[in-house]
Short mmCIF file of C-alpha atoms and ligand atoms in Angstrom, two decimals:
data_model
loop_
_atom_site.label_atom_id
_atom_site.label_comp_id
_atom_site.label_asym_id
_atom_site.label_seq_id
_atom_site.Cartn_x
_atom_site.Cartn_y
_atom_site.Cartn_z
CA UNK D 1 42.44 -2.51 14.32
CA UNK D 2 39.03 -1.87 12.82
CA UNK D 3 39.90 1.15 10.71
CA UNK D 4 38.90 -0.71 7.53
CA UNK D 5 35.33 0.12 8.51
CA UNK D 6 34.47 3.68 7.33
CA UNK D 7 32.66 4.80 10.49
CA UNK D 8 31.30 8.30 11.17
CA UNK D 9 31.23 9.80 14.66
CA UNK D 10 28.15 11.94 15.29
CA UNK D 11 28.73 14.97 17.51
CA UNK D 12 26.31 14.59 20.39
CA UNK D 13 26.31 16.32 23.77
CA UNK D 14 28.24 13.39 25.22
CA UNK D 15 31.44 14.28 27.00
CA UNK D 16 34.53 12.18 26.42
CA UNK D 17 33.69 10.36 29.60
CA UNK D 18 30.16 9.41 28.51
CA UNK D 19 29.44 5.96 29.87
CA UNK D 20 27.18 4.82 27.01
CA UNK D 21 28.10 4.30 23.41
CA UNK D 22 25.88 3.14 20.56
CA UNK D 23 26.93 1.74 17.22
CA UNK D 24 24.52 2.32 14.33
CA UNK D 25 24.67 0.26 11.14
CA UNK D 26 22.90 1.86 8.19
CA UNK D 27 22.00 -0.82 5.64
CA UNK D 28 19.61 1.18 3.45
CA UNK D 29 15.85 1.33 3.05
CA UNK D 30 13.47 4.25 3.06
CA UNK D 31 14.67 5.61 6.41
CA UNK D 32 17.98 6.92 5.11
CA UNK D 33 16.71 8.63 1.99
CA UNK D 34 16.34 12.26 1.05
CA UNK D 35 15.40 14.14 -2.09
CA UNK D 36 18.18 14.88 -4.59
CA UNK D 37 19.15 18.42 -5.64
CA UNK D 38 16.21 18.62 -8.06
CA UNK D 39 13.84 17.60 -5.25
CA UNK D 40 12.51 14.87 -7.55
CA UNK D 41 14.04 11.52 -6.62
CA UNK D 42 14.74 9.77 -3.36
CA UNK D 43 18.39 8.86 -2.98
CA UNK D 44 20.33 7.40 -0.03
CA UNK D 45 21.40 10.15 2.33
CA UNK D 46 25.08 10.75 3.06
CA UNK D 47 25.21 9.98 6.74
CA UNK D 48 27.63 12.83 7.38
CA UNK D 49 24.57 15.05 7.01
CA UNK D 50 22.41 12.87 9.19
CA UNK D 51 22.80 15.17 12.16
CA UNK D 52 21.22 17.99 10.12
CA UNK D 53 18.11 15.90 9.59
CA UNK D 54 17.84 14.80 13.21
CA UNK D 55 19.08 17.80 15.25
CA UNK D 56 17.72 16.14 18.41
CA UNK D 57 20.72 13.78 18.26
CA UNK D 58 22.94 16.65 19.43
CA UNK D 59 21.18 16.59 22.79
CA UNK D 60 21.86 12.91 23.54
CA UNK D 61 24.50 12.28 26.13
CA UNK D 62 25.90 9.10 24.66
CA UNK D 63 28.49 8.52 21.99
CA UNK D 64 27.12 7.69 18.59
CA UNK D 65 29.02 6.07 15.75
CA UNK D 66 27.44 5.26 12.38
CA UNK D 67 28.68 2.69 9.91
CA UNK D 68 26.93 3.14 6.57
CA UNK D 69 27.24 0.15 4.23
CA UNK D 70 29.27 0.95 1.12
CA UNK D 71 26.23 0.36 -1.01
CA UNK D 72 22.99 0.89 0.92
CA UNK D 73 20.29 -1.44 -0.41
CA UNK D 74 16.55 -1.70 -0.64
CA UNK D 75 15.86 -4.48 1.83
CA UNK D 76 14.08 -6.51 -0.85
CA UNK D 77 17.61 -7.26 -2.07
CA UNK D 78 18.76 -8.64 1.28
CA UNK D 79 20.36 -12.07 1.09
CA UNK D 80 21.76 -14.39 3.80
CA UNK D 81 25.28 -13.03 3.18
CA UNK D 82 24.02 -9.60 4.31
CA UNK D 83 22.90 -11.16 7.60
CA UNK D 84 26.33 -12.67 8.05
CA UNK D 85 27.91 -9.27 7.32
CA UNK D 86 25.70 -7.51 9.86
CA UNK D 87 26.47 -10.22 12.42
CA UNK D 88 30.18 -9.91 11.68
CA UNK D 89 30.09 -6.12 12.20
CA UNK D 90 28.30 -6.47 15.52
CA UNK D 91 30.77 -9.17 16.54
CA UNK D 92 33.75 -7.00 15.54
CA UNK D 93 32.50 -3.99 17.53
CA UNK D 94 30.84 -5.96 20.31
CA UNK D 95 33.33 -5.09 23.04
CA UNK D 96 33.63 -1.42 22.05
CA UNK D 97 29.95 -0.40 22.24
CA UNK D 98 27.10 -0.82 24.70
CA UNK D 99 24.33 -1.24 22.14
CA UNK D 100 23.64 -1.61 18.43
CA UNK D 101 20.94 -0.06 16.25
CA UNK D 102 20.43 -1.32 12.71
CA UNK D 103 18.71 1.01 10.23
CA UNK D 104 17.06 -1.27 7.70
CA UNK D 105 14.31 -1.25 5.07
CA UNK D 106 10.99 -2.47 6.38
CA UNK D 107 10.23 -5.03 3.67
CA UNK D 108 12.51 -7.78 4.99
CA UNK D 109 13.30 -6.38 8.43
CA UNK D 110 11.48 -9.25 10.19
CA UNK D 111 13.63 -11.79 8.30
CA UNK D 112 16.87 -9.96 9.10
CA UNK D 113 15.99 -9.48 12.78
CA UNK D 114 15.05 -13.18 13.02
CA UNK D 115 18.28 -14.27 11.32
CA UNK D 116 20.40 -12.06 13.59
CA UNK D 117 18.60 -13.39 16.67
CA UNK D 118 19.91 -16.87 15.82
CA UNK D 119 23.37 -15.83 14.63
CA UNK D 120 24.10 -13.81 17.78
CA UNK D 121 23.92 -16.14 20.78
CA UNK D 122 23.98 -15.05 24.44
CA UNK D 123 23.58 -11.37 23.68
CA UNK D 124 24.09 -9.15 26.69
CA UNK D 125 23.61 -5.96 24.65
CA UNK D 126 20.62 -4.67 22.66
CA UNK D 127 20.49 -5.02 18.88
CA UNK D 128 17.53 -2.91 17.76
CA UNK D 129 16.33 -2.80 14.17
CA UNK D 130 14.37 0.20 13.02
CA UNK D 131 13.35 1.90 9.79
CA UNK D 132 10.64 4.16 8.48
CA UNK D 133 7.68 4.35 6.16
CA UNK D 134 8.67 7.86 5.06
CA UNK D 135 12.26 8.99 4.34
CA UNK D 136 14.15 10.96 6.96
CA UNK D 137 14.31 13.96 4.64
CA UNK D 138 10.52 14.26 4.36
CA UNK D 139 8.68 16.65 6.69
CA UNK D 140 6.11 14.18 8.01
CA UNK D 141 8.64 11.37 8.39
CA UNK D 142 8.34 8.69 11.05
CA UNK D 143 12.10 8.10 10.79
CA UNK D 144 13.11 10.64 13.46
CA UNK D 145 10.72 9.27 16.07
CA UNK D 146 11.65 5.63 15.32
CA UNK D 147 15.39 6.32 15.33
CA UNK D 148 15.37 8.45 18.48
CA UNK D 149 13.22 5.98 20.46
CA UNK D 150 15.37 3.06 19.28
CA UNK D 151 18.47 4.91 20.52
CA UNK D 152 16.84 5.72 23.82
CA UNK D 153 15.80 2.09 24.40
CA UNK D 154 19.25 0.89 23.30
CA UNK D 155 20.86 3.08 25.98
CA UNK D 156 18.53 2.02 28.80
CA UNK D 157 20.11 0.01 31.60
CA UNK D 158 18.62 -2.05 34.42
CA UNK D 159 19.25 -1.62 38.17
CA UNK D 160 22.52 -3.56 37.84
CA UNK D 161 23.78 -1.23 35.12
CA UNK D 162 23.32 -3.88 32.39
CA UNK D 163 21.34 -3.44 29.19
CA UNK D 164 17.61 -3.65 29.85
CA UNK D 165 16.80 -5.31 26.51
CA UNK D 166 19.64 -7.74 25.71
CA UNK D 167 18.11 -9.27 22.60
CA UNK D 168 17.42 -8.60 18.91
CA UNK D 169 14.30 -6.47 18.62
CA UNK D 170 12.43 -4.21 16.24
CA UNK D 171 11.30 -0.74 17.26
CA UNK D 172 8.62 0.69 15.01
CA UNK D 173 5.91 3.28 15.48
CA UNK D 174 5.43 3.01 19.26
CA UNK D 175 6.22 -0.68 19.72
CA UNK D 176 9.32 -2.59 20.69
CA UNK D 177 8.83 -6.14 19.42
CA UNK D 178 10.96 -9.25 19.72
CA UNK D 179 12.68 -9.44 16.33
CA UNK D 180 11.87 -13.08 15.68
CA UNK D 181 8.20 -12.59 16.59
CA UNK D 182 7.52 -9.57 14.39
CA UNK D 183 5.92 -9.45 10.96
CA UNK D 184 5.48 -6.57 8.55
CA UNK D 185 1.72 -6.15 8.35
CA UNK D 186 1.30 -2.71 6.76
CA UNK D 187 2.85 -0.90 3.84
CA UNK D 188 0.69 2.25 3.96
CA UNK D 189 0.38 3.40 7.54
CA UNK D 190 2.98 3.90 10.26
CA UNK D 191 2.19 0.82 12.36
CA UNK D 192 4.08 -1.43 10.00
CA UNK D 193 4.95 -4.24 12.42
CA UNK D 194 3.00 -6.48 14.76
CA UNK D 195 3.83 -9.60 16.74
CA UNK D 196 0.45 -11.27 17.05
CA UNK D 197 1.63 -14.27 19.03
CA UNK D 198 3.74 -12.36 21.53
CA UNK D 199 3.07 -9.10 23.42
CA UNK D 200 5.39 -6.11 22.79
CA UNK D 201 8.61 -5.94 24.80
CA UNK D 202 7.86 -2.27 25.39
CA UNK D 203 5.31 0.37 24.44
CA UNK D 204 6.51 3.94 23.93
CA UNK D 205 4.08 6.64 24.99
CA UNK D 206 4.90 9.55 27.26
CA UNK D 207 7.01 6.99 29.10
CA UNK D 208 8.48 3.81 27.71
CA UNK D 209 6.76 0.93 29.51
CA UNK D 210 8.84 -2.21 29.48
CA UNK D 211 7.37 -5.70 29.77
CA UNK D 212 10.26 -6.84 31.95
CA UNK D 213 8.90 -10.37 32.49
CA UNK D 214 9.03 -11.02 28.78
CA UNK D 215 12.43 -9.56 27.91
CA UNK D 216 15.14 -12.22 27.66
CA UNK D 217 17.37 -12.25 30.74
CA UNK D 218 21.07 -11.42 30.75
CA UNK D 219 22.86 -14.59 29.58
CA UNK D 220 25.16 -16.74 31.72
CA UNK D 221 27.24 -18.09 28.85
CA UNK D 222 29.61 -16.00 26.67
CA UNK D 223 28.49 -14.16 23.54
CA UNK D 224 28.94 -16.11 20.33
CA UNK D 225 28.57 -15.26 16.65
CA UNK D 226 27.74 -18.09 14.22
CA UNK D 227 29.00 -17.31 10.76
CA UNK D 228 27.02 -19.75 8.65
CA UNK D 229 23.58 -19.93 7.09
CA UNK D 230 22.53 -22.71 4.71
CA UNK D 231 19.86 -21.42 2.34
CA UNK D 232 18.93 -24.81 0.85
CA UNK D 233 15.46 -24.35 2.29
CA UNK D 234 12.17 -23.06 0.92
CA UNK D 235 8.71 -22.00 2.05
CA UNK D 236 5.76 -23.81 0.48
CA UNK D 237 2.38 -22.24 1.17
CA UNK D 238 -0.55 -24.65 0.97
CA UNK D 239 -3.73 -23.61 -0.80
CA UNK D 240 -6.76 -25.52 -2.04
CA UNK D 241 -5.79 -26.73 -5.51
CA UNK D 242 -2.06 -27.30 -4.91
CA UNK D 243 -1.54 -30.61 -6.69
CA UNK D 244 0.48 -33.39 -5.08
CA UNK D 245 2.35 -33.66 -8.38
CA UNK D 246 3.61 -30.06 -8.18
CA UNK D 247 4.48 -30.51 -4.54
CA UNK D 248 6.40 -33.71 -5.30
CA UNK D 249 8.31 -31.91 -8.06
CA UNK D 250 9.27 -29.07 -5.72
CA UNK D 251 10.34 -31.50 -3.00
CA UNK D 252 12.70 -33.17 -5.49
CA UNK D 253 14.60 -29.90 -6.07
CA UNK D 254 18.32 -30.77 -6.09
CA UNK D 255 20.20 -29.71 -2.91
CA UNK D 256 16.95 -28.95 -1.06
CA UNK D 257 17.29 -29.87 2.64
CA UNK D 258 14.38 -28.28 4.41
CA UNK D 259 10.86 -26.94 3.83
CA UNK D 260 8.72 -24.59 5.87
CA UNK D 261 5.22 -25.85 5.10
CA UNK D 262 2.70 -23.05 5.61
CA UNK D 263 -0.41 -24.95 6.60
CA UNK D 264 -4.02 -23.98 7.33
CA UNK D 265 -5.39 -22.95 10.74
CA UNK D 266 -3.82 -24.91 13.59
CA UNK D 267 -1.44 -26.77 11.28
CA UNK D 268 -3.81 -28.64 9.00
CA UNK D 269 -3.20 -30.00 5.50
CA UNK D 270 -5.01 -32.24 3.02
CA UNK D 271 -5.27 -35.75 4.42
CA UNK D 272 -5.54 -37.69 1.16
CA UNK D 273 -3.08 -40.56 0.72
CA UNK D 274 -1.33 -39.06 -2.27
CA UNK D 275 -0.52 -35.78 -0.54
CA UNK D 276 0.65 -37.52 2.65
CA UNK D 277 2.81 -40.00 0.73
CA UNK D 278 4.54 -37.16 -1.16
CA UNK D 279 5.49 -35.62 2.19
CA UNK D 280 6.41 -38.99 3.73
CA UNK D 281 8.69 -39.86 0.80
CA UNK D 282 10.42 -36.51 1.17
CA UNK D 283 10.96 -37.10 4.91
CA UNK D 284 12.24 -40.62 4.17
CA UNK D 285 14.76 -39.09 1.74
CA UNK D 286 16.03 -36.90 4.62
CA UNK D 287 14.14 -33.65 4.04
CA UNK D 288 13.08 -31.63 7.08
CA UNK D 289 9.44 -30.51 6.93
CA UNK D 290 8.59 -27.72 9.40
CA UNK D 291 4.88 -27.02 9.98
CA UNK D 292 4.01 -23.32 10.37
CA UNK D 293 0.53 -21.88 10.31
CA UNK D 294 -0.71 -19.35 7.77
CA UNK D 295 -2.65 -17.63 10.55
CA UNK D 296 -2.00 -16.26 14.03
CA UNK D 297 -2.25 -18.67 16.92
CA UNK D 298 -0.07 -21.47 15.66
CA UNK D 299 0.20 -25.19 15.05
CA UNK D 300 -1.17 -27.97 17.23
CA UNK D 301 -0.53 -31.19 15.32
CA UNK D 302 -3.15 -33.79 16.16
CA UNK D 303 -5.90 -31.40 17.16
CA UNK D 304 -7.66 -32.22 13.90
CA UNK D 305 -7.58 -35.41 11.88
CA UNK D 306 -6.03 -33.32 9.07
CA UNK D 307 -2.86 -32.68 11.07
CA UNK D 308 -2.60 -36.02 12.90
CA UNK D 309 -1.06 -37.70 9.89
CA UNK D 310 1.57 -34.96 9.60
CA UNK D 311 2.77 -35.73 13.11
CA UNK D 312 2.77 -39.47 12.36
CA UNK D 313 5.02 -39.17 9.30
CA UNK D 314 7.55 -36.93 11.09
CA UNK D 315 6.57 -33.37 10.17
CA UNK D 316 7.94 -31.07 12.90
CA UNK D 317 5.57 -28.61 14.55
CA UNK D 318 6.66 -24.99 14.60
CA UNK D 319 4.13 -24.07 17.30
CA UNK D 320 3.40 -20.35 17.06
CA UNK D 321 6.56 -19.38 15.14
CA UNK D 322 6.18 -16.91 12.26
CA UNK D 323 7.13 -17.96 8.70
CA UNK D 324 9.95 -15.36 8.77
CA UNK D 325 11.40 -16.76 11.99
CA UNK D 326 10.87 -20.33 10.74
CA UNK D 327 12.71 -20.08 7.42
CA UNK D 328 15.65 -18.22 8.99
CA UNK D 329 15.77 -20.74 11.85
CA UNK D 330 15.87 -23.57 9.33
CA UNK D 331 18.71 -21.89 7.40
CA UNK D 332 20.56 -21.23 10.65
CA UNK D 333 20.23 -24.79 11.95
CA UNK D 334 21.04 -26.37 8.58
CA UNK D 335 24.21 -24.28 8.56
CA UNK D 336 25.29 -24.85 12.14
CA UNK D 337 23.78 -28.04 13.59
CA UNK D 338 25.24 -31.17 11.97
CA UNK D 339 23.46 -33.61 14.31
CA UNK D 340 20.12 -34.21 12.62
CA UNK D 341 18.22 -35.31 15.73
CA UNK D 342 19.53 -32.24 17.62
CA UNK D 343 18.47 -30.08 14.69
CA UNK D 344 14.94 -31.52 14.80
CA UNK D 345 14.80 -31.07 18.56
CA UNK D 346 15.83 -27.41 18.23
CA UNK D 347 13.23 -26.80 15.53
CA UNK D 348 10.56 -28.15 17.86
CA UNK D 349 11.59 -25.94 20.78
CA UNK D 350 12.39 -22.30 21.33
CA UNK D 351 16.09 -21.43 21.03
CA UNK D 352 15.86 -17.59 21.07
CA UNK D 353 12.34 -16.87 22.29
CA UNK D 354 10.88 -17.36 18.80
CA UNK D 355 8.15 -19.79 19.92
CA UNK D 356 5.93 -19.88 22.97
CA UNK D 357 5.74 -23.63 23.35
CA UNK D 358 5.59 -26.25 20.63
CA UNK D 359 2.53 -28.38 21.17
CA UNK D 360 2.05 -31.58 19.20
N1 LIG G 1 11.51 -1.11 -0.06
C1 LIG G 1 11.97 -0.47 1.16
C2 LIG G 1 12.91 -1.43 1.86
O1 LIG G 1 12.50 -2.35 2.46
C3 LIG G 1 10.83 -0.11 2.01
C4 LIG G 1 11.21 0.50 3.33
O2 LIG G 1 12.33 0.80 3.64
O3 LIG G 1 10.29 0.71 4.12
O4 LIG G 1 14.10 -1.25 1.76
#
């Protein structure tokens, strides 16, 4: 049925009766690159030769299938339709595999992992994003370690024989992070991702220590894939000097439906009448304004005078959500939740573990 997908089976030590199977989607990014014949330029690696670069894979006792995208991309080129494609692939192969690993560039990995966390509801299987700072064909690469640990975590089951981490996560360096809590924080060293407002789901050392209390439980309702995102949303980052006139102009952008407002500290913004009335007019015209902090910790509207007015005019608090998780959540809800008061309610609360608790 699914032979229109050009998948590659990797020869591991798994027997035909292996009881674990993992589906790997290779989307592009540094991880899958190697030097060309002249040893000069990095080019996407043909995944048929992947096993040569990671000989350790031969020792795994689970089945491994790789689906390389026709045209691997630098993740800076990722668009919402790529998220829908990834979600569609996972949906199409959902019943055939026990776990999914997505090889992805690091630049927008936190956005993609967040988007997938919303698109895939009631996951009972792991979807683990990973990538690398150095290409898999380079001697000192972090790709092998990241890929192998991601596979190992993906194959781990609990006492009931179910997946131990049934959610969308990011494995990078030695940390397993909830996908919609992670941010790329480094472009030079190997610890590229952190989730400042949420502890890691697992830490990989000699053993992999899981934070079982934090990992989302196995769902009760059936798995569901949403196939819509509405990208009529933007992020506006506040800074001293942003004029109300510019802001008003931006908020009048045709087709715009929602704005993630990156505010100061615990959700604060200028309190002058002009600024507040620009926001209020936008809300009165039907725009959704979602308050997300520029720093770790999160938003508490009303803690300071400078955020009290935001709450009064109907700005929605994003609590401790990250900007990446906020903009993708907005696109997801705009695309899938037609009831506007339900949409606002879902923005204010956690739907996939992306917020601790929205206060204020
Ligand atoms: N620009 C690359 C990407 O995000 C960087 C990486 O893979 O780490 O695709």
